[in-house]
Short mmCIF file of C-alpha atoms and ligand atoms in Angstrom, two decimals:
data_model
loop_
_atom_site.label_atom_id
_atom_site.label_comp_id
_atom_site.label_asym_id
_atom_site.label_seq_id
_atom_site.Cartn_x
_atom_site.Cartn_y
_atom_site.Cartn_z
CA UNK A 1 72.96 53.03 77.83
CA UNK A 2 73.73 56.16 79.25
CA UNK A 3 76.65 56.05 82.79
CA UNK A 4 75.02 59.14 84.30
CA UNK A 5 73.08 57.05 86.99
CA UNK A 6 76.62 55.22 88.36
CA UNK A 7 76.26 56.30 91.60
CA UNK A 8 79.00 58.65 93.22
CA UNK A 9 81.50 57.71 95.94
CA UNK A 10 79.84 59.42 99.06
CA UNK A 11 76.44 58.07 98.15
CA UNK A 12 77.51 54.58 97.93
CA UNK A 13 79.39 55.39 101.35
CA UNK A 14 76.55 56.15 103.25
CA UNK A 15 73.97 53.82 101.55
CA UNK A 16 73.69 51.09 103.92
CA UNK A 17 73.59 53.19 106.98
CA UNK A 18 70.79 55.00 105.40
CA UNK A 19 68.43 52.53 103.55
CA UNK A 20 68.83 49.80 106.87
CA UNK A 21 66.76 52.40 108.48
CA UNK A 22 64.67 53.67 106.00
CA UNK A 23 64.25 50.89 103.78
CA UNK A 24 65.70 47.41 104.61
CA UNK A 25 61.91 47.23 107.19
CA UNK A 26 59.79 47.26 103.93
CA UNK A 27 60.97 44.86 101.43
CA UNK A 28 63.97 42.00 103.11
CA UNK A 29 62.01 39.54 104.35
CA UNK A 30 59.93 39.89 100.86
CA UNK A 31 63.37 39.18 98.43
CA UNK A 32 65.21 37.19 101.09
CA UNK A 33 62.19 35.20 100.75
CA UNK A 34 62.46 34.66 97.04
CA UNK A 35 66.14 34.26 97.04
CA UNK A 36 65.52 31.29 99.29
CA UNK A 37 62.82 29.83 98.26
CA UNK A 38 64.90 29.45 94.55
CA UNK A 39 66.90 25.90 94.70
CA UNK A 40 69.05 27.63 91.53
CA UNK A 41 71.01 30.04 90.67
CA UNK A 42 69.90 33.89 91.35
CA UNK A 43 70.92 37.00 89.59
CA UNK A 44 70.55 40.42 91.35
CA UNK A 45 70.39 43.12 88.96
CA UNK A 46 71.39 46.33 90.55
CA UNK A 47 72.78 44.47 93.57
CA UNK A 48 74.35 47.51 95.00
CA UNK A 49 76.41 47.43 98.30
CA UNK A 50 74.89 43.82 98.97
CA UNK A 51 71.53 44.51 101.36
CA UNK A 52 70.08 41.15 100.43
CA UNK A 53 73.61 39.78 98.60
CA UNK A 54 75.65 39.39 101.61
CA UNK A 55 72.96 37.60 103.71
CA UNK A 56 71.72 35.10 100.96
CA UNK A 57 75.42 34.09 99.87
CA UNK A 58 75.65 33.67 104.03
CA UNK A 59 72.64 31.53 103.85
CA UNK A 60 73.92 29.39 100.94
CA UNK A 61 71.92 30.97 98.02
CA UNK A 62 73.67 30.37 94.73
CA UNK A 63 73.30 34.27 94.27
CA UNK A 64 75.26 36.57 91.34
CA UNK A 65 75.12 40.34 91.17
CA UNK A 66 75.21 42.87 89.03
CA UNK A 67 75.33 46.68 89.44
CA UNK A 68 76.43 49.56 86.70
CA UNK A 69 77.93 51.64 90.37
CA UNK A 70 81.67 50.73 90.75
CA UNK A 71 81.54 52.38 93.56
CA UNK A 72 78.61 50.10 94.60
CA UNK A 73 80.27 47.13 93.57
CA UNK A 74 83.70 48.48 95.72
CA UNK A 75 81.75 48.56 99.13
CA UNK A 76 80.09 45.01 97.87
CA UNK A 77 83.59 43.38 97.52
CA UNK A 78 84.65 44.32 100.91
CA UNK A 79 81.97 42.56 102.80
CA UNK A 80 82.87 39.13 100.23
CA UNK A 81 85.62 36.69 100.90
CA UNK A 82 87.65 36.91 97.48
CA UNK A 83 86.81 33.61 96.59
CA UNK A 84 83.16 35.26 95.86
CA UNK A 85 84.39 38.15 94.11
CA UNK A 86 83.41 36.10 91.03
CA UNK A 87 80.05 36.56 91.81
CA UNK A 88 80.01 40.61 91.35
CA UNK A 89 80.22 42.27 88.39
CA UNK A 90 80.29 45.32 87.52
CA UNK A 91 78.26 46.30 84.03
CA UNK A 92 75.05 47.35 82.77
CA UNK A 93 71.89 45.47 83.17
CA UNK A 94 70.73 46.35 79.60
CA UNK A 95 73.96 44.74 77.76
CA UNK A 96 75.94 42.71 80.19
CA UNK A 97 76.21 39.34 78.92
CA UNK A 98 76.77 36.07 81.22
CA UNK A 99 77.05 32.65 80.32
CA UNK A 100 74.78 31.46 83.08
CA UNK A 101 70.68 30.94 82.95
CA UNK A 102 69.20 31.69 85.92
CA UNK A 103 65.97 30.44 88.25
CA UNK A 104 65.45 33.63 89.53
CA UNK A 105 66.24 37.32 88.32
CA UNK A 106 65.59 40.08 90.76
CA UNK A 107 65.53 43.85 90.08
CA UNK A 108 64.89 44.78 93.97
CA UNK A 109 64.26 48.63 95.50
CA UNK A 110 63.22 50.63 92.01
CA UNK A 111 66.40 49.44 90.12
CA UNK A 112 64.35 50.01 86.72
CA UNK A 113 63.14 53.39 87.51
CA UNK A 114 66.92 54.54 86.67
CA UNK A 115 66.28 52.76 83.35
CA UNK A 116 65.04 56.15 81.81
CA UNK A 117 64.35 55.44 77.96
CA UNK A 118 61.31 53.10 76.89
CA UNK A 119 64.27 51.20 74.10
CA UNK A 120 66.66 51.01 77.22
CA UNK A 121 64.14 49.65 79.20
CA UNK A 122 62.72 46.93 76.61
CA UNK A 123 66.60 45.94 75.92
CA UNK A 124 66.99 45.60 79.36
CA UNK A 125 63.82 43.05 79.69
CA UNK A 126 65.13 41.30 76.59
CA UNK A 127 68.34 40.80 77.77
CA UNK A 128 66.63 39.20 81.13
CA UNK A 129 64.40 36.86 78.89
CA UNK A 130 68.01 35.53 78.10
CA UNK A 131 69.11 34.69 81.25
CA UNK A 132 66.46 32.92 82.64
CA UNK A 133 65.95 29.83 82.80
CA UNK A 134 63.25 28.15 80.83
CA UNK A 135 60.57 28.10 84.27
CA UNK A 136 62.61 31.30 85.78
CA UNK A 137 60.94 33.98 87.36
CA UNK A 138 61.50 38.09 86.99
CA UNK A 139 60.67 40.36 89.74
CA UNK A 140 61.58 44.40 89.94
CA UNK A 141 59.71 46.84 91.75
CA UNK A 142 58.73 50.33 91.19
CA UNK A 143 57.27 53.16 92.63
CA UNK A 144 53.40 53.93 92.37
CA UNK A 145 53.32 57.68 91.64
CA UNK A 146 52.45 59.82 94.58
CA UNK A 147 50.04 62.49 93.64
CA UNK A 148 51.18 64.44 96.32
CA UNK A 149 54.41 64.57 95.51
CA UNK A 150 54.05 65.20 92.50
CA UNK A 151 52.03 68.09 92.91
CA UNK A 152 53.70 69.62 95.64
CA UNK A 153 57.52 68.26 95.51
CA UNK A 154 59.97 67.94 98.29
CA UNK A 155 61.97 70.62 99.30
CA UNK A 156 64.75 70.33 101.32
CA UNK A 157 63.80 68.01 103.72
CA UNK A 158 65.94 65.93 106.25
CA UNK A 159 64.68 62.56 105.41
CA UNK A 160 68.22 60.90 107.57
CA UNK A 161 70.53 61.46 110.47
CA UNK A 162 72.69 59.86 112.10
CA UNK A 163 75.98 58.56 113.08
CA UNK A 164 78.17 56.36 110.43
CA UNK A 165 80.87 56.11 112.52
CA UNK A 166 80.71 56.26 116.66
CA UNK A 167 80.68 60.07 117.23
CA UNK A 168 80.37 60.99 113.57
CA UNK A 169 76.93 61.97 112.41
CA UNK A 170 75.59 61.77 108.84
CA UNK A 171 72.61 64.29 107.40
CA UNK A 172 70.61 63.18 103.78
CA UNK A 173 68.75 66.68 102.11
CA UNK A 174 66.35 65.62 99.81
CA UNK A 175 64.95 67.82 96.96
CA UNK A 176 62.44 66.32 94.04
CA UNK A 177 60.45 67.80 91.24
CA UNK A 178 58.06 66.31 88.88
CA UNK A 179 58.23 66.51 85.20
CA UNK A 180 54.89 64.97 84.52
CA UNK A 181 54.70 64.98 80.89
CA UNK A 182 58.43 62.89 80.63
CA UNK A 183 57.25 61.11 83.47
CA UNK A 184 60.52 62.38 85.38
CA UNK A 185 61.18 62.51 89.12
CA UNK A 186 64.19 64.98 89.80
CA UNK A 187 65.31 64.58 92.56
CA UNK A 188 68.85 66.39 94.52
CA UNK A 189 70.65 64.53 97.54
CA UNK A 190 72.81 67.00 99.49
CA UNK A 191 74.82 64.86 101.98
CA UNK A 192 76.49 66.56 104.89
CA UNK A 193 78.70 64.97 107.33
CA UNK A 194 81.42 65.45 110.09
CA UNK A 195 85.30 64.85 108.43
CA UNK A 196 88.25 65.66 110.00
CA UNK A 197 86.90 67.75 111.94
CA UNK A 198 84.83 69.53 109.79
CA UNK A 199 81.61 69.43 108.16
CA UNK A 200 81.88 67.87 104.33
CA UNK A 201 79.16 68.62 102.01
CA UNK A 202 78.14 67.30 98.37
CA UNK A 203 75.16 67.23 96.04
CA UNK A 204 74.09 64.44 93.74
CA UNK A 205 71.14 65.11 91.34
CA UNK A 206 69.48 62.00 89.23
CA UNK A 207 66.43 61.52 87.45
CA UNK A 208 64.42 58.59 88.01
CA UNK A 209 61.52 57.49 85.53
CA UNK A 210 57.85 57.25 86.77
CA UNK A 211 55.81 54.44 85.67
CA UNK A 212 52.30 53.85 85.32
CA UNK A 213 50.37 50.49 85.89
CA UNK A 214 49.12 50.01 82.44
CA UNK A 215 52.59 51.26 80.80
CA UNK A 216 54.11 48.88 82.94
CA UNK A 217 51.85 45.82 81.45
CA UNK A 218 52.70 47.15 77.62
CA UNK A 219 56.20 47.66 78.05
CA UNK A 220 56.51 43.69 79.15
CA UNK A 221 54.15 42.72 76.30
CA UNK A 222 57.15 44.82 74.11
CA UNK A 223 59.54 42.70 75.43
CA UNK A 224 60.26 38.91 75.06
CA UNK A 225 59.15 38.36 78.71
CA UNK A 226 55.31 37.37 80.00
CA UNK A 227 53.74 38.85 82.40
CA UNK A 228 52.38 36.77 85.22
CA UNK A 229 51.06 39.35 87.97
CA UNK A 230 51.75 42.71 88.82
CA UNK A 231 51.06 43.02 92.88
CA UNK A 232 50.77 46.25 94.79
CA UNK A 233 52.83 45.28 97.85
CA UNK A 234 55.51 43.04 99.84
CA UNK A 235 52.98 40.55 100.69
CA UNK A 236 51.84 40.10 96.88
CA UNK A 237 48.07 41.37 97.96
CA UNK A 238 46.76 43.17 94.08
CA UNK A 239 47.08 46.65 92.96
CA UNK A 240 44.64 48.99 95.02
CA UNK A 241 43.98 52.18 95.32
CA UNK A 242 46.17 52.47 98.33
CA UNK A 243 49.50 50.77 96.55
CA UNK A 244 52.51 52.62 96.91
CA UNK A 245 54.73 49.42 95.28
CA UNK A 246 54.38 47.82 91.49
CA UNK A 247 55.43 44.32 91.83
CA UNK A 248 56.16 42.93 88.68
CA UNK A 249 56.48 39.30 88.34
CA UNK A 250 57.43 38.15 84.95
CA UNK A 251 58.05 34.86 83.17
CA UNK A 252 59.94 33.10 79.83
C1 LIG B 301 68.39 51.81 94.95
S1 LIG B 301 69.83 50.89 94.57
C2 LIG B 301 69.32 49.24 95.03
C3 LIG B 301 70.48 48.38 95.49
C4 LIG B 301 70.06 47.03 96.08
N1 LIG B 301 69.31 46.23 95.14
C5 LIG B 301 69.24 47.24 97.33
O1 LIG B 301 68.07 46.85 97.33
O2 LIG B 301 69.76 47.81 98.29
C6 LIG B 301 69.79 50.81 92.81
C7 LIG B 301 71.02 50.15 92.22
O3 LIG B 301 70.80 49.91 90.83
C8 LIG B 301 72.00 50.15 90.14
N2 LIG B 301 71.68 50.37 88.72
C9 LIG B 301 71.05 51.42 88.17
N3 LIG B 301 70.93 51.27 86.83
C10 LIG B 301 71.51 50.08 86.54
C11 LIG B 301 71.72 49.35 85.32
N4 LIG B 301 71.31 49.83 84.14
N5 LIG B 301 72.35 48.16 85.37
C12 LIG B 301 72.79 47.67 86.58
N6 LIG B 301 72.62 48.31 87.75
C13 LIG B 301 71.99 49.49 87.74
C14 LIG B 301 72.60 51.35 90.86
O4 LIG B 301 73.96 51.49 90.60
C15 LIG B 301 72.28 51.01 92.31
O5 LIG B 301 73.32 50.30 92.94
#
């Protein structure tokens, strides 16, 4: 699978001062939940800088995580005592192999939308169905396409600010495009941010894949996995007309 979606240094910097605002209010208590409630073991694919990691491995969770982002994994392993760092690894979803079957497999905060390619994204499921336990559960989320957005796009909009550091602010330009027959979102990150005395500025630019709710359903049926439900938010209410979130729960 293609390494263009590792994310770069200053992004992984600045990712847990920005998603605890802007994100960690939607879906925590939902996966903390899950983690919890799972007596097992728990992989999180795409475990990033640790959001739920940190707090279930403080809560006694017998949690592993994965994430393709060294520099993701770097920030992860400085928040772990080193006789966790065993638990982290750094690899691809789609081909990492472990030794371990787990209860629970999480893909949490649109992990699989940077899963581009319809054979990445079936190897990835595949290589799930082998980690799981015989009754273990799947969950990743995804995006419901925004009409809106995708009509209209984003351009340049301020969408975070504020200080990383006591007297040191932090600004997050966002930029996004639709390419609706590819079913492509691409979107451009400019960070800016006070360093040395000066203001520090860099772009990233990444494509995530849209997904539709019936493309979704096929894709499992492609794979080696069931499908048990497919829910439309954080409180597992179904799909509506108003659902910004596909829940996907999958099974062996
Ligand atoms: C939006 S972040 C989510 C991080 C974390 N789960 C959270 O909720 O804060 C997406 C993460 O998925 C990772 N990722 C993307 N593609 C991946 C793949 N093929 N295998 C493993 N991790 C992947 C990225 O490196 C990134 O850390």
């Amino acid at each position: 699978m293609s390494h263009s979606f590792e994310y770069p240094d200053f992004v992984a910097r600045f990712y847990d001062i920005i998603y605890k605002k802007v994100r960690s209010g939607v879906d925590t208590e939902y996966f903390m939940n899950k983690i919890l409630g799972t007596s097992g073991k728990v992989l999180e694919i795409g475990v990033g800088t640790g959001r739920f990691f940190i707090n279930a491995l403080e809560k006694g969770a017998d949690i592993y995580g994965i994430d393709i982002s060294k520099s993701m994994i770097d920030i992860l392993k400085t928040k772990l005592n080193p006789e966790n760092h065993y638990r982290v690894i750094t690899g691809d979803a789609a081909s990492t192999k472990l030794d371990i079957k787990f209860d629970l497999i999480l893909a949490p905060f649109h992990v699989f939308a940077h899963v581009l390619e319809t054979t990445e994204q079936i190897t990835c499921l595949n290589n799930v169905y082998e980690h799981l336990d015989e009754k273990g559960r799947f969950i990743f989320d995804v995006f419901v396409p925004n009409p809106k957005l995708m009509a209209e796009g984003i351009n340049e909009v301020t969408d975070f600010e504020g200080e990383y550091e006591p007297g040191r602010k932090v600004r997050r330009i966002v930029s996004s495009k639709t390419d609706i027959v590819n079913q492509l979102l691409d979107v451009t990150m400019k960070f800016v941010w006070d360093e040395n005395n000066k203001q520090a500025e860099k772009e990233w630019s990444l494509q995530m894949r849209l997904f539709f709710r019936y493309e979704l359903e096929y894709l499992v049926k492609r794979s080696k996995l069931t499908l048990v439900n497919i829910f439309g938010d954080y409180q597992e209410n179904l799909l509506n007309s108003d659902s910004k979130e596909f829940i996907v729960v999958c099974k062996k």
